[in-house]
Amino acid sequence: MENIFRIIVCIKQVPGTTEIKINPQTNTLVREGIETVINPFDTYAIEEGVRVKERIQQSGEAAEVTAITMGPPQSESILREAIALGADKAILLSDRAFAGADTWATALTLKKAVKKIEGWRLIILGKQTLDGDTGQVGPELAHMLNIPFIGYASSIEEISFQKITVKRLAEDRYETFEVRLPAAVSVGKDINIPRVPSLRGKLKAKNETIPVWRAVDVELDEKDAGLPGSYTQVIKIFTPKHTYEVKMIEGGPDEQADELFKKLKQLSIV
Amino acid sequence: MEIKVDEKTCTGCSLCKNVCMYDAIEITGKLARINDNCIFCGACIDACKFKSIEITGIPEQDFDFSGYEGVMVFIEQHQGSVAEVSYELLSEGRKLADTLGTKLYGILPGYDLKERIADIFCYGIDRLYIAENEIFKNNIDDIYSKILVQAINRYRPDIFLGGATSFGRTLLPKVAAIIKTGLTADCTELSIDPDKKILLQTRPTFGGNILATIITRNARPQMATVRPHVMAKAAINQPDNNRTDNYLKYAGKIEFLKFDPLNFKTKYKLLSQEKESGQSINLTDYDVIVSGGRGIGGPDNFALIKELADVLGGVVGASRAAVDSNWISYPHQVGQTGKTVNPKVYIACGISGAIQHLAGMQTSDIVIAINKDPYAPIFKIANYGLVGDLFEIIPRLIKKIKSGKSSI
Ligand SMILES: Cc1cc2nc3c(=O)[nH]c(=O)nc-3n(C[C@H](O)[C@H](O)[C@H](O)COP(=O)(O)OP(=O)(O)OC[C@H]3O[C@@H](n4cnc5c(N)ncnc54)[C@H](O)[C@@H]3O)c2cc1C
Ligand SMILES: Nc1ncnc2c1ncn2[C@@H]1O[C@H](COP(=O)(O)O)[C@@H](O)[C@H]1O
């Protein structure tokens, strides 16, 4: 197993937001049937990991993808999904002590885990999660590992054992960077179109044993994990008060266009 | 650390279960039980009418933050032009500083800046720290992070703010990681707790369906990135267009940071930068966004959307359906897997209003929807709704805007 190019893909299980609705009467969440899914951007991260693996393998070298997640025991299911989609191995970081982690504590826990994995050259993350929605874990993790981080990658132009060239979307432009490996990148939706799980992958996913690493296994002190290890703390969660009241602009297209024009004028847009 | 339900006061009413996003609460025998899915978000504690739920065992420590003072804003520029969000942050920063009775500082790394920085002084800034050097010509994370860290370590601000732009969202996490402090991403509201004098950072999660208020409990500065276009820009004195002499006029408020450029080594080699030809893709920079969805029918019809955007001085957005059909490029996509925008006016044309689309635009000030289906969900969150064929309405609207008058 020497000189293997290992790609680590960080994924997170999130509540599928499609089902999240607010009950207008009570202003609380209607949470019936919330299913949990792989964070949408992380599906692109998995696919890109598998593609990098294939590219390295095509050049005659060995490569493997390891998917990791930190989360409650039930997060195991997304790791199996990752295997079905082409990941070779998976590790579940799960411990009561990890609960309540902010991005800092999450990044630290992931860092400790990455340090235990041999031969990693590249870490791929989603550009942000649905629930956390910060995009901070990637840059924080990269800093903790002292490796460069390139966010919002829209294509991996070149990859070898030594370096990677990444095109990424900045505010109003694309930038292409070259950095030495190991490095971390985060990906958006434009980087690839994820494949569907293969039959072989599904089979492997069913039979694979997924190791569970606890705080002690990654040598993380409990005071540095979860909420105690976090710098930030959520003190309140509430639903915004939307008072949507739609005003319909009626009539034929002429009247509608006219009325809308007047509205835009009132709004000082025209 | 532990989360506990008081068995004596809990009635098993399910209020907590209803707000839990993580399937962590079960009601058995008129009692709420919290399982291992719990992430300690605290939503249930707020929801419980009987004060039965409590998180215990959070290490309480007394921290002395008396050495930290003032609000510092990272002023972002690219090749000399200052990002709009920086002015918004200065306006907000001024308010926070006034509430705290403290000062507002700016930190501006860049290259070839001088004549272009005059506007910054119209927002009540007390001192602007400038780091001007060729090394800041391109926006490279590790170079910028070093100068920000230096400024924070030297001047010890109590609060540090930056824009939630793509640069800000990679740069500030790096800075926070180096300084070892918390960072709250994408805030839409900032305020000061009147008793504790700490920064309350409120931000949307789950596509704006939920808001969370976050504090930085045990480190300084309290750092946050703030969404562009959310905070109002409030110049205290009007920017003066005669920029050439402005800079010297404010010299008393400027301090040039001392640093050795040789210490700013980078791991990044920038090979190229390119703009997309023809259309702006920086959606968050505009007050008006005109978006097209599947109802546009095909790539060529985006010309109509573009024309409307142009006459309104806006930019073109799109639904995922339009992007996935390759009618328009991904940077235009609005929504959960695209950009989050909040312009003054968002015009959705031929977009049904799927929840993932709404996640990216429902905080816009005014939403106008044009759709031929009266039951399209987009009308539920729109301020103005037009049921009809966009191909009939939009050309007429463009004509009126161009001629400047209404016909009826
Ligand atoms: C994980 C995930 C992430 C997603 N992320 C996003 C995202 O970021 N952004 C996003 O937009 N979507 C996203 N989606 C997709 C989303 O669920 C919808 O499929 C998508 O938004 C639909 O796009 P649309 O409204 O353009 O198309 P449709 O739903 O097909 O709606 C087209 C509308 O056009 C109207 N129409 C047709 N012809 C005309 C006409 N001539 N005049 C007027 N109206 C007309 C129709 O009545 C219809 O309402 C995501 C989905 C998933 C599962
Ligand atoms: N608990 C976690 N376990 C593994 N990866 C994570 C976790 N949280 C975040 N990530 C990764 O970091 C990215 C950014 O997350 P966030 O900073 O929460 O928006 C995600 O797309 C994942 O790739």
Coordinates of N, CA, C and O in Angstrom, one line a residue, chain A residues 102-207:
Chain A
D102 N -19.4 23.7 16.6 CA -19.5 24.8 15.6 C -18.5 24.4 14.5 O -17.9 23.4 14.5
T103 N -18.2 25.3 13.6 CA -17.4 25.0 12.5 C -15.9 24.7 12.9 O -15.2 23.9 12.4
W104 N -15.5 25.5 13.9 CA -14.2 25.3 14.5 C -14.0 23.9 15.1 O -13.1 23.2 14.7
A105 N -14.9 23.5 15.9 CA -14.8 22.2 16.6 C -15.0 21.1 15.6 O -14.4 20.0 15.7
T106 N -15.8 21.3 14.6 CA -16.0 20.3 13.5 C -14.7 20.2 12.7 O -14.2 19.0 12.5
A107 N -14.1 21.3 12.4 CA -12.8 21.2 11.6 C -11.7 20.6 12.4 O -11.0 19.8 11.9
L108 N -11.7 20.9 13.7 CA -10.7 20.3 14.6 C -10.8 18.7 14.7 O -9.9 18.0 14.6
T109 N -12.1 18.3 14.8 CA -12.4 16.9 14.9 C -12.0 16.2 13.5 O -11.3 15.1 13.5
L110 N -12.3 16.8 12.4 CA -12.0 16.3 11.1 C -10.4 16.2 11.0 O -9.9 15.3 10.4
K111 N -9.8 17.3 11.4 CA -8.3 17.3 11.3 C -7.7 16.2 12.1 O -6.8 15.5 11.5
K112 N -8.2 15.9 13.3 CA -7.6 14.8 14.1 C -7.8 13.5 13.3 O -7.0 12.6 13.4
A113 N -9.0 13.4 12.7 CA -9.2 12.1 12.0 C -8.3 12.0 10.7 O -7.7 10.9 10.5
V114 N -8.2 13.1 10.0 CA -7.4 13.1 8.8 C -6.0 12.7 9.1 O -5.3 11.9 8.4
K115 N -5.5 13.2 10.2 CA -4.1 12.9 10.7 C -3.9 11.4 10.9 O -2.8 10.9 10.9
K116 N -5.0 10.7 11.1 CA -4.9 9.2 11.4 C -4.9 8.4 10.1 O -4.7 7.2 10.1
I117 N -5.2 9.1 9.0 CA -5.4 8.4 7.7 C -4.1 8.5 6.9 O -3.6 9.6 6.8
E118 N -3.6 7.4 6.4 CA -2.4 7.5 5.7 C -2.5 7.8 4.3 O -3.4 7.4 3.6
G119 N -1.5 8.5 3.8 CA -1.3 8.7 2.3 C -2.3 9.7 1.7 O -2.4 9.7 0.5
W120 N -2.9 10.5 2.5 CA -3.9 11.4 1.8 C -3.1 12.6 1.1 O -2.1 13.1 1.6
R121 N -3.6 12.9 0.0 CA -3.0 13.9 -0.9 C -4.0 15.1 -1.1 O -3.6 16.2 -1.4
L122 N -5.3 14.7 -1.1 CA -6.3 15.7 -1.5 C -7.5 15.5 -0.6 O -8.0 14.4 -0.4
I123 N -8.1 16.7 -0.1 CA -9.3 16.6 0.6 C -10.4 17.4 -0.2 O -10.1 18.5 -0.6
I124 N -11.5 16.8 -0.4 CA -12.6 17.5 -1.1 C -13.8 17.6 -0.2 O -14.2 16.7 0.4
L125 N -14.3 18.9 -0.2 CA -15.5 19.2 0.6 C -16.5 19.8 -0.3 O -16.2 20.2 -1.4
G126 N -17.8 19.8 0.2 CA -18.8 20.6 -0.5 C -18.6 22.1 -0.2 O -17.9 22.4 0.8
K127 N -19.1 23.0 -1.0 CA -18.8 24.4 -0.8 C -19.5 24.9 0.5 O -19.1 25.8 1.1
Q128 N -20.6 24.3 0.8 CA -21.3 24.6 2.1 C -22.4 23.6 2.4 O -22.8 22.8 1.5
T129 N -22.9 23.6 3.6 CA -23.9 22.6 4.0 C -25.3 23.3 4.0 O -25.3 24.5 4.0
L130 N -26.3 22.5 3.9 CA -27.6 23.1 4.0 C -28.0 23.6 5.3 O -28.7 24.7 5.4
D131 N -27.6 22.9 6.4 CA -28.0 23.4 7.7 C -27.0 24.4 8.3 O -27.4 25.5 8.7
G132 N -25.7 24.1 8.3 CA -24.8 25.0 8.7 C -24.6 26.2 7.8 O -24.7 27.3 8.2
D133 N -24.5 25.8 6.5 CA -24.5 26.8 5.4 C -23.4 27.9 5.7 O -23.7 29.1 5.5
T134 N -22.2 27.5 6.1 CA -21.2 28.5 6.3 C -20.1 28.4 5.3 O -19.4 29.4 5.1
G135 N -19.8 27.2 4.8 CA -18.6 27.1 4.0 C -17.3 27.3 4.8 O -16.2 27.5 4.2
Q136 N -17.3 27.3 6.1 CA -16.2 27.6 6.9 C -15.3 26.4 7.2 O -14.1 26.5 7.5
V137 N -16.0 25.2 7.3 CA -15.2 24.0 7.7 C -14.0 23.8 6.8 O -12.9 23.5 7.3
G138 N -14.2 23.9 5.5 CA -13.1 23.7 4.6 C -11.8 24.6 4.9 O -10.7 24.0 5.1
P139 N -12.0 25.9 4.8 CA -10.8 26.7 5.1 C -10.2 26.5 6.5 O -9.0 26.6 6.7
E140 N -11.1 26.3 7.5 CA -10.6 26.1 8.8 C -9.8 24.8 8.9 O -8.7 24.7 9.5
L141 N -10.3 23.7 8.3 CA -9.6 22.4 8.3 C -8.3 22.6 7.6 O -7.3 22.1 8.1
A142 N -8.3 23.2 6.4 CA -7.1 23.4 5.7 C -6.0 24.1 6.5 O -4.8 23.7 6.5
H143 N -6.5 25.2 7.2 CA -5.5 25.9 8.0 C -4.9 25.0 9.1 O -3.7 25.0 9.4
M144 N -5.8 24.2 9.7 CA -5.3 23.4 10.8 C -4.3 22.3 10.3 O -3.5 21.9 11.1
L145 N -4.5 21.9 9.1 CA -3.6 20.9 8.5 C -2.4 21.6 7.8 O -1.5 20.9 7.2
N146 N -2.4 22.9 7.8 CA -1.3 23.7 7.2 C -1.2 23.4 5.7 O -0.1 23.2 5.2
I147 N -2.3 23.3 5.0 CA -2.3 23.0 3.6 C -3.2 24.1 2.9 O -4.0 24.7 3.5
P148 N -2.9 24.4 1.6 CA -3.7 25.4 0.9 C -5.2 24.9 0.7 O -5.4 23.7 0.6
F149 N -6.0 25.9 0.6 CA -7.5 25.6 0.3 C -7.9 26.4 -0.8 O -7.7 27.6 -0.9
I150 N -8.6 25.8 -1.7 CA -9.2 26.5 -2.9 C -10.7 26.3 -2.8 O -11.2 25.1 -3.0
G151 N -11.5 27.3 -2.6 CA -12.9 27.2 -2.5 C -13.6 27.4 -3.8 O -13.1 28.0 -4.8
Y152 N -14.8 26.9 -3.9 CA -15.7 27.1 -5.1 C -15.1 26.6 -6.4 O -15.2 27.2 -7.4
A153 N -14.5 25.5 -6.3 CA -13.8 24.9 -7.5 C -14.9 24.6 -8.5 O -15.9 24.0 -8.2
S154 N -14.7 25.0 -9.8 CA -15.6 24.6 -10.8 C -15.0 23.6 -11.8 O -15.7 23.0 -12.6
S155 N -13.7 23.4 -11.7 CA -13.1 22.3 -12.4 C -11.6 22.0 -11.9 O -10.9 23.0 -11.5
I156 N -11.3 20.8 -11.9 CA -9.9 20.4 -11.6 C -9.2 20.2 -12.9 O -9.5 19.2 -13.6
E157 N -8.4 21.2 -13.3 CA -7.8 21.2 -14.6 C -6.7 20.1 -14.8 O -6.7 19.4 -15.7
E158 N -5.9 20.1 -13.7 CA -4.8 19.1 -13.8 C -4.5 18.6 -12.4 O -4.7 19.3 -11.4
I159 N -4.1 17.3 -12.4 CA -3.8 16.7 -11.1 C -2.7 15.7 -11.2 O -2.7 14.9 -12.2
S160 N -1.8 15.7 -10.3 CA -0.7 14.7 -10.3 C -0.4 14.4 -8.8 O -1.1 15.0 -7.9
F161 N 0.6 13.6 -8.5 CA 0.9 13.4 -7.1 C 1.4 14.6 -6.5 O 1.3 14.8 -5.3
Q162 N 2.0 15.5 -7.3 CA 2.7 16.7 -6.7 C 1.8 17.9 -6.6 O 1.9 18.7 -5.7
K163 N 1.0 18.1 -7.7 CA 0.2 19.4 -7.6 C -1.1 19.3 -8.3 O -1.4 18.3 -9.0
I164 N -1.9 20.4 -8.1 CA -3.2 20.4 -8.6 C -3.5 21.8 -9.2 O -3.0 22.8 -8.7
T165 N -4.2 21.8 -10.3 CA -4.6 23.1 -10.9 C -6.1 23.2 -10.9 O -6.8 22.3 -11.4
V166 N -6.6 24.2 -10.3 CA -8.1 24.3 -10.1 C -8.6 25.6 -10.6 O -8.0 26.7 -10.3
K167 N -9.7 25.5 -11.3 CA -10.4 26.7 -11.7 C -11.5 27.0 -10.8 O -12.3 26.0 -10.5
R168 N -11.7 28.2 -10.3 CA -12.7 28.4 -9.3 C -13.5 29.7 -9.6 O -12.9 30.6 -10.3
L169 N -14.7 29.7 -9.1 CA -15.6 30.9 -9.4 C -15.4 31.9 -8.3 O -15.6 31.6 -7.1
A170 N -14.9 33.1 -8.6 CA -14.8 34.1 -7.7 C -16.0 35.1 -7.9 O -16.9 34.7 -8.7
E171 N -16.0 36.2 -7.3 CA -17.2 37.1 -7.4 C -17.7 37.2 -8.8 O -18.8 36.8 -9.2
D172 N -16.9 37.8 -9.7 CA -17.4 38.1 -11.0 C -16.4 37.5 -12.1 O -16.3 38.0 -13.2
R173 N -15.7 36.5 -11.7 CA -14.7 36.0 -12.6 C -14.3 34.6 -12.2 O -14.6 34.1 -11.1
Y174 N -13.6 33.9 -13.1 CA -13.0 32.7 -12.8 C -11.5 32.9 -12.6 O -10.8 33.6 -13.3
E175 N -11.0 32.2 -11.6 CA -9.5 32.2 -11.3 C -9.0 30.8 -11.4 O -9.6 29.9 -10.9
T176 N -7.8 30.7 -11.9 CA -7.1 29.4 -12.0 C -5.9 29.4 -11.1 O -5.0 30.3 -11.3
F177 N -5.8 28.5 -10.1 CA -4.7 28.5 -9.2 C -4.0 27.1 -9.4 O -4.6 26.1 -9.6
E178 N -2.7 27.2 -9.2 CA -2.0 25.9 -9.0 C -1.4 25.9 -7.6 O -0.9 26.9 -7.1
V179 N -1.6 24.8 -6.9 CA -1.0 24.6 -5.6 C -0.3 23.2 -5.5 O -0.7 22.3 -6.2
R180 N 0.6 23.1 -4.6 CA 1.2 21.8 -4.3 C 0.3 21.0 -3.5 O -0.4 21.5 -2.6
L181 N 0.4 19.7 -3.6 CA -0.4 18.8 -2.7 C 0.5 18.5 -1.5 O 1.7 18.5 -1.6
P182 N -0.1 18.1 -0.4 CA -1.6 18.0 -0.2 C -2.3 19.3 -0.1 O -1.7 20.3 0.3
A183 N -3.5 19.3 -0.5 CA -4.3 20.5 -0.5 C -5.8 20.1 -0.3 O -6.1 18.9 -0.3
A184 N -6.6 21.1 -0.1 CA -8.1 20.9 0.1 C -8.8 21.8 -0.9 O -8.4 22.9 -1.1
V185 N -9.9 21.3 -1.5 CA -10.7 22.1 -2.3 C -12.2 21.9 -1.9 O -12.6 20.8 -1.5
S186 N -13.0 22.9 -2.2 CA -14.4 22.8 -2.0 C -15.1 22.9 -3.3 O -14.6 23.7 -4.2
V187 N -16.1 22.2 -3.6 CA -16.7 22.2 -4.9 C -18.2 22.6 -4.9 O -18.9 22.5 -4.0
G188 N -18.6 23.2 -6.1 CA -20.0 23.6 -6.3 C -20.6 22.7 -7.2 O -20.0 21.7 -7.7
K189 N -21.8 23.0 -7.6 CA -22.6 22.1 -8.5 C -22.1 22.1 -9.9 O -22.4 21.1 -10.6
D190 N -21.4 23.1 -10.3 CA -21.0 23.1 -11.7 C -19.8 22.2 -12.0 O -19.3 22.2 -13.2
I191 N -19.2 21.5 -11.0 CA -18.0 20.8 -11.3 C -18.2 19.5 -12.0 O -17.4 19.0 -12.7
N192 N -19.4 18.9 -11.8 CA -19.6 17.6 -12.4 C -21.1 17.2 -12.4 O -21.9 17.9 -11.8
I193 N -21.4 16.1 -13.0 CA -22.8 15.6 -12.8 C -22.6 14.2 -12.2 O -22.1 13.3 -12.8
P194 N -23.1 14.1 -10.9 CA -22.8 12.8 -10.2 C -23.4 11.6 -10.9 O -24.5 11.8 -11.5
R195 N -22.7 10.5 -10.9 CA -23.3 9.3 -11.5 C -24.3 8.7 -10.6 O -24.4 9.0 -9.4
V196 N -25.0 7.7 -11.1 CA -25.9 6.9 -10.2 C -25.1 5.8 -9.7 O -24.1 5.3 -10.3
P197 N -25.5 5.2 -8.5 CA -24.7 4.1 -7.9 C -24.7 2.9 -8.8 O -25.7 2.6 -9.5
S198 N -23.6 2.3 -8.9 CA -23.5 1.0 -9.7 C -24.0 -0.1 -8.8 O -24.0 -0.1 -7.6
L199 N -24.3 -1.2 -9.5 CA -24.7 -2.4 -8.8 C -23.6 -2.9 -7.9 O -23.9 -3.3 -6.7
R200 N -22.4 -2.9 -8.4 CA -21.3 -3.4 -7.6 C -21.1 -2.5 -6.4 O -20.8 -2.9 -5.3
G201 N -21.2 -1.2 -6.6 CA -21.1 -0.3 -5.5 C -22.1 -0.5 -4.5 O -21.8 -0.5 -3.3
K202 N -23.4 -0.7 -4.9 CA -24.4 -1.0 -3.9 C -24.2 -2.2 -3.1 O -24.4 -2.2 -1.9
L203 N -23.7 -3.2 -3.8 CA -23.3 -4.5 -3.1 C -22.2 -4.2 -2.0 O -22.3 -4.7 -0.9
K204 N -21.2 -3.5 -2.5 CA -20.1 -3.2 -1.6 C -20.6 -2.4 -0.4 O -20.2 -2.6 0.7
A205 N -21.5 -1.5 -0.7 CA -22.0 -0.6 0.3 C -22.7 -1.4 1.4 O -22.7 -1.1 2.6
K206 N -23.4 -2.4 1.0 CA -24.2 -3.2 1.9 C -23.3 -4.0 2.8 O -23.6 -4.2 4.0
N207 N -22.2 -4.5 2.3 CA -21.4 -5.4 3.0 C -20.2 -4.8 3.8 O -19.6 -5.4 4.6

